[in-house]
Amino acid sequence: MKPTSRHAGSPVIPTPNDVPPLSRGDLETGRMRDLYTLASGGTGHALDDAALSASLTRTLAARPRRAGWWVFAYGSLLWNPLFAFAESRPATLHGLHRRFSLYSMAARGTPTAPGLVLALARGGACAGVVYRLPAPRARDELALLWRREMVTGAYRPKWVAAAGRDGRRIVALTFVLRRGHPQYAGDLDLEAQVALIARAAGAFGTAHDYLARTRAALAAHGIVDRYLETVAARVATLRTSGG
């Protein structure tokens, strides 16, 4: 199963009303990295190809024996993975939970009006989806994924054990928040999270669209995340009231 791929042009941030989705082309051409560099005024933390390659090499060297080529998705990878995959299935990760704790200053916000996107933080559990990459293409697809998830170094790649609905243990790769990164938003209270998500927009759309798409993708797999439902209800109320 291959995702639809669309190609984008320059790194100029479009208006929220006319926003093409993130595409493989954005990753292959380096447009996503250009956007972060543009948003930071050239002083950001966008990693070059050599640094991304070194990070991927280290991660693959730590791959557990007999592990397959699985990726655990909990945010935008649920509804726009962009990599080729052979199968997907719901799975739950214990010891980490999903939270809006990473500032988005290019994709779903701007430097002056940042949005929030999801990251994995310690504790609790997270219901998501695992994707199995085709073995012959796995390294190439992971290299593309690195251009997306690791471009700013805000995440730490980690091999984890997720549990499928049939009880099967699946070793998968996922991306965990680096708490020391400049984009780490800290432990924002719910009101602060809602205020940012309700108003922010960036190169690939609004923060509340990101939230809506994540909820819909989870629902398609029979997953309801009470935290996301609470955030969504508060965001809807704020946007309706014009606050």
Tab-separated table of C-alpha atoms in Angstrom:
chain	number	residue	atom	x	y	z
A	1	MET	CA	0.000	0.000	0.000
A	2	LYS	CA	1.520	3.278	-1.093
A	3	PRO	CA	0.459	6.706	0.122
A	4	THR	CA	-0.538	9.400	-2.322
A	5	SER	CA	2.373	11.723	-3.017
A	6	ARG	CA	2.085	15.348	-4.022
A	7	HIS	CA	4.929	17.700	-4.750
A	8	ALA	CA	5.232	21.201	-3.383
A	9	GLY	CA	7.229	24.223	-4.454
A	10	SER	CA	9.016	27.012	-2.594
A	11	PRO	CA	9.449	27.294	1.180
A	12	VAL	CA	7.202	30.384	1.372
A	13	ILE	CA	4.552	29.845	4.066
A	14	PRO	CA	1.065	30.024	2.465
A	15	THR	CA	-2.067	31.457	4.019
A	16	PRO	CA	-4.116	29.120	6.227
A	17	ASN	CA	-6.980	29.156	3.693
A	18	ASP	CA	-4.911	27.617	0.882
A	19	VAL	CA	-2.674	24.996	2.389
A	20	PRO	CA	-1.408	21.940	0.514
A	21	PRO	CA	-0.715	18.939	2.756
A	22	LEU	CA	2.780	17.807	3.618
A	23	SER	CA	3.997	15.566	0.781
A	24	ARG	CA	6.839	13.190	0.014
A	25	GLY	CA	8.128	15.897	-2.285
A	26	ASP	CA	8.419	18.295	0.665
A	27	LEU	CA	10.686	15.760	2.349
A	28	GLU	CA	12.666	14.645	-0.703
A	29	THR	CA	13.457	18.199	-1.826
A	30	GLY	CA	14.253	19.489	1.657
A	31	ARG	CA	11.341	21.946	1.648
A	32	MET	CA	10.321	20.994	5.171
A	33	ARG	CA	13.825	21.732	6.454
A	34	ASP	CA	13.795	25.026	4.532
A	35	LEU	CA	10.564	25.989	6.266
A	36	TYR	CA	12.059	25.459	9.701
A	37	THR	CA	15.177	27.373	8.716
A	38	LEU	CA	13.009	30.210	7.398
A	39	ALA	CA	10.873	30.235	10.537
A	40	SER	CA	13.929	30.466	12.779
A	41	GLY	CA	15.598	33.223	10.774
A	42	GLY	CA	18.453	30.867	9.929
A	43	THR	CA	19.308	30.245	13.576
A	44	GLY	CA	17.195	27.126	14.127
A	45	HIS	CA	18.080	23.525	14.762
A	46	ALA	CA	17.352	21.977	11.361
A	47	LEU	CA	19.677	19.015	10.822
A	48	ASP	CA	21.548	18.586	7.549
A	49	ASP	CA	21.603	15.338	5.553
A	50	ALA	CA	24.833	14.144	7.170
A	51	ALA	CA	23.442	14.572	10.677
A	52	LEU	CA	20.182	12.849	9.738
A	53	SER	CA	22.050	9.931	8.160
A	54	ALA	CA	24.253	9.542	11.231
A	55	SER	CA	21.212	9.535	13.502
A	56	LEU	CA	19.464	6.884	11.414
A	57	THR	CA	22.601	4.728	11.336
A	58	ARG	CA	22.878	4.852	15.135
A	59	THR	CA	19.224	3.967	15.521
A	60	LEU	CA	19.432	0.991	13.169
A	61	ALA	CA	22.553	-0.231	14.974
A	62	ALA	CA	20.452	-0.371	18.163
A	63	ARG	CA	17.600	-2.278	16.481
A	64	PRO	CA	16.690	-5.284	18.632
A	65	ARG	CA	17.433	-8.719	17.246
A	66	ARG	CA	14.544	-10.301	15.340
A	67	ALA	CA	12.687	-6.996	15.281
A	68	GLY	CA	10.634	-6.350	12.182
A	69	TRP	CA	10.296	-3.038	10.382
A	70	TRP	CA	7.441	-1.518	12.360
A	71	VAL	CA	6.751	2.162	13.126
A	72	PHE	CA	4.418	3.222	15.948
A	73	ALA	CA	2.276	6.238	14.990
A	74	TYR	CA	0.431	8.454	17.469
A	75	GLY	CA	-0.003	11.864	15.716
A	76	SER	CA	0.184	13.028	12.114
A	77	LEU	CA	1.675	9.720	10.951
A	78	LEU	CA	-1.755	8.225	11.646
A	79	TRP	CA	-3.398	10.153	8.814
A	80	ASN	CA	-0.506	11.196	6.577
A	81	PRO	CA	2.302	8.635	6.928
A	82	LEU	CA	3.845	9.356	3.480
A	83	PHE	CA	5.998	6.223	3.663
A	84	ALA	CA	5.124	2.961	1.930
A	85	PHE	CA	3.799	0.258	4.252
A	86	ALA	CA	2.697	-3.340	3.868
A	87	GLU	CA	0.162	-3.453	6.702
A	88	SER	CA	-1.131	-1.510	9.669
A	89	ARG	CA	-2.845	-2.497	12.889
A	90	PRO	CA	-3.941	-0.844	16.146
A	91	ALA	CA	-1.527	-1.218	19.056
A	92	THR	CA	-0.985	0.197	22.521
A	93	LEU	CA	2.251	1.466	23.967
A	94	HIS	CA	2.652	1.347	27.751
A	95	GLY	CA	4.915	3.697	29.700
A	96	LEU	CA	4.428	6.663	27.344
A	97	HIS	CA	1.440	8.909	26.668
A	98	ARG	CA	0.389	11.357	23.962
A	99	ARG	CA	0.313	15.083	24.836
A	100	PHE	CA	0.380	18.462	23.116
A	101	SER	CA	3.787	19.476	24.377
A	102	LEU	CA	5.823	20.482	21.321
A	103	TYR	CA	5.676	23.978	19.850
A	104	SER	CA	5.172	24.090	16.080
A	105	MET	CA	6.732	27.229	14.624
A	106	ALA	CA	6.525	26.327	10.941
A	107	ALA	CA	4.202	23.401	10.127
A	108	ARG	CA	1.231	24.287	12.352
A	109	GLY	CA	2.206	27.702	13.654
A	110	THR	CA	4.692	30.536	13.257
A	111	PRO	CA	7.506	31.895	15.434
A	112	THR	CA	5.262	34.728	16.677
A	113	ALA	CA	2.128	32.581	17.042
A	114	PRO	CA	3.278	28.993	17.619
A	115	GLY	CA	0.957	26.050	17.490
A	116	LEU	CA	1.216	22.769	19.339
A	117	VAL	CA	1.673	19.234	18.042
A	118	LEU	CA	1.720	15.912	19.806
A	119	ALA	CA	4.698	14.192	21.351
A	120	LEU	CA	5.217	11.165	23.558
A	121	ALA	CA	6.068	11.847	27.176
A	122	ARG	CA	6.821	9.526	30.086
A	123	GLY	CA	4.054	7.675	31.906
A	124	GLY	CA	0.635	6.266	31.122
A	125	ALA	CA	-0.240	4.558	27.858
A	126	CYS	CA	-0.877	5.514	24.251
A	127	ALA	CA	-3.205	3.794	21.785
A	128	GLY	CA	-2.068	4.224	18.197
A	129	VAL	CA	-1.256	2.314	15.042
A	130	VAL	CA	1.795	0.311	13.993
A	131	TYR	CA	2.838	0.255	10.341
A	132	ARG	CA	4.995	-2.503	8.870
A	133	LEU	CA	7.418	-1.274	6.227
A	134	PRO	CA	8.289	-3.563	3.297
A	135	ALA	CA	11.692	-5.023	4.200
A	136	PRO	CA	13.373	-4.285	0.824
A	137	ARG	CA	12.393	-0.617	1.097
A	138	ALA	CA	12.615	-0.166	4.854
A	139	ARG	CA	15.872	1.776	5.074
A	140	ASP	CA	14.915	4.149	2.249
A	141	GLU	CA	11.492	4.779	3.782
A	142	LEU	CA	13.049	5.379	7.193
A	143	ALA	CA	15.487	7.852	5.653
A	144	LEU	CA	12.468	9.767	4.344
A	145	LEU	CA	10.796	9.528	7.752
A	146	TRP	CA	13.949	10.959	9.339
A	147	ARG	CA	13.638	14.042	7.108
A	148	ARG	CA	10.219	14.561	8.672
A	149	GLU	CA	10.428	13.564	12.328
A	150	MET	CA	14.083	14.324	13.018
A	151	VAL	CA	14.617	17.499	10.994
A	152	THR	CA	14.765	19.704	14.115
A	153	GLY	CA	16.088	17.086	16.535
A	154	ALA	CA	13.057	17.612	18.789
A	155	TYR	CA	12.443	13.870	19.038
A	156	ARG	CA	14.529	10.941	20.207
A	157	PRO	CA	14.046	7.773	18.115
A	158	LYS	CA	13.319	4.819	20.345
A	159	TRP	CA	12.636	1.118	19.865
A	160	VAL	CA	9.599	0.153	21.936
A	161	ALA	CA	7.389	-2.874	22.537
A	162	ALA	CA	3.749	-2.245	21.626
A	163	ALA	CA	0.864	-4.628	22.254
A	164	GLY	CA	-1.526	-5.542	19.447
A	165	ARG	CA	-5.194	-6.203	20.126
A	166	ASP	CA	-4.494	-9.910	19.813
A	167	GLY	CA	-1.889	-9.625	22.577
A	168	ARG	CA	1.012	-9.935	20.163
A	169	ARG	CA	4.152	-8.046	21.180
A	170	ILE	CA	5.396	-5.853	18.347
A	171	VAL	CA	8.795	-4.171	18.502
A	172	ALA	CA	8.466	-0.847	16.731
A	173	LEU	CA	10.279	2.408	16.196
A	174	THR	CA	8.734	5.603	17.533
A	175	PHE	CA	9.715	9.161	18.380
A	176	VAL	CA	9.837	10.445	21.960
A	177	LEU	CA	10.035	14.075	23.037
A	178	ARG	CA	13.406	15.587	23.955
A	179	ARG	CA	12.539	17.679	26.986
A	180	GLY	CA	15.657	19.823	26.596
A	181	HIS	CA	14.811	20.916	23.059
A	182	PRO	CA	13.888	24.606	22.465
A	183	GLN	CA	10.510	23.553	21.020
A	184	TYR	CA	9.507	21.698	24.195
A	185	ALA	CA	6.476	23.565	25.524
A	186	GLY	CA	6.730	22.257	29.059
A	187	ASP	CA	3.763	21.076	31.099
A	188	LEU	CA	1.210	23.557	29.785
A	189	ASP	CA	-2.168	23.427	31.474
A	190	LEU	CA	-5.225	22.548	29.416
A	191	GLU	CA	-6.325	26.161	29.007
A	192	ALA	CA	-2.957	27.176	27.559
A	193	GLN	CA	-2.924	24.208	25.184
A	194	VAL	CA	-6.419	25.020	23.934
A	195	ALA	CA	-5.602	28.690	23.358
A	196	LEU	CA	-2.631	27.821	21.142
A	197	ILE	CA	-4.373	25.049	19.214
A	198	ALA	CA	-7.497	27.141	18.560
A	199	ARG	CA	-5.629	30.021	16.892
A	200	ALA	CA	-2.385	28.814	15.335
A	201	ALA	CA	-1.775	28.138	11.634
A	202	GLY	CA	1.377	27.392	9.655
A	203	ALA	CA	2.743	26.038	6.403
A	204	PHE	CA	0.710	22.826	6.474
A	205	GLY	CA	-2.506	24.046	8.055
A	206	THR	CA	-4.033	24.957	11.380
A	207	ALA	CA	-3.291	23.352	14.714
A	208	HIS	CA	-6.977	22.563	15.231
A	209	ASP	CA	-7.043	20.760	11.854
A	210	TYR	CA	-4.092	18.645	13.060
A	211	LEU	CA	-6.138	17.771	16.152
A	212	ALA	CA	-9.265	16.954	14.122
A	213	ARG	CA	-7.392	14.709	11.703
A	214	THR	CA	-5.681	12.839	14.533
A	215	ARG	CA	-9.002	12.181	16.255
A	216	ALA	CA	-10.592	11.006	12.997
A	217	ALA	CA	-7.709	8.659	12.211
A	218	LEU	CA	-7.886	7.124	15.680
A	219	ALA	CA	-11.653	6.750	15.412
A	220	ALA	CA	-11.219	4.884	12.128
A	221	HIS	CA	-9.357	2.249	14.158
A	222	GLY	CA	-11.937	2.239	16.937
A	223	ILE	CA	-9.772	4.338	19.268
A	224	VAL	CA	-11.139	7.205	21.370
A	225	ASP	CA	-8.566	9.233	23.288
A	226	ARG	CA	-10.310	11.012	26.177
A	227	TYR	CA	-7.583	13.627	26.449
A	228	LEU	CA	-7.895	14.553	22.756
A	229	GLU	CA	-11.695	14.608	23.041
A	230	THR	CA	-11.455	17.043	25.956
A	231	VAL	CA	-9.024	19.280	24.099
A	232	ALA	CA	-11.220	19.206	20.982
A	233	ALA	CA	-14.355	20.175	22.915
A	234	ARG	CA	-12.578	23.110	24.553
A	235	VAL	CA	-11.082	24.235	21.234
A	236	ALA	CA	-14.522	24.128	19.574
A	237	THR	CA	-16.017	26.204	22.393
A	238	LEU	CA	-13.251	28.789	22.180
A	239	ARG	CA	-13.462	29.086	18.411
A	240	THR	CA	-17.259	29.362	18.489
A	241	SER	CA	-17.110	32.098	21.109
A	242	GLY	CA	-14.490	33.991	19.108
A	243	GLY	CA	-12.115	33.931	22.059
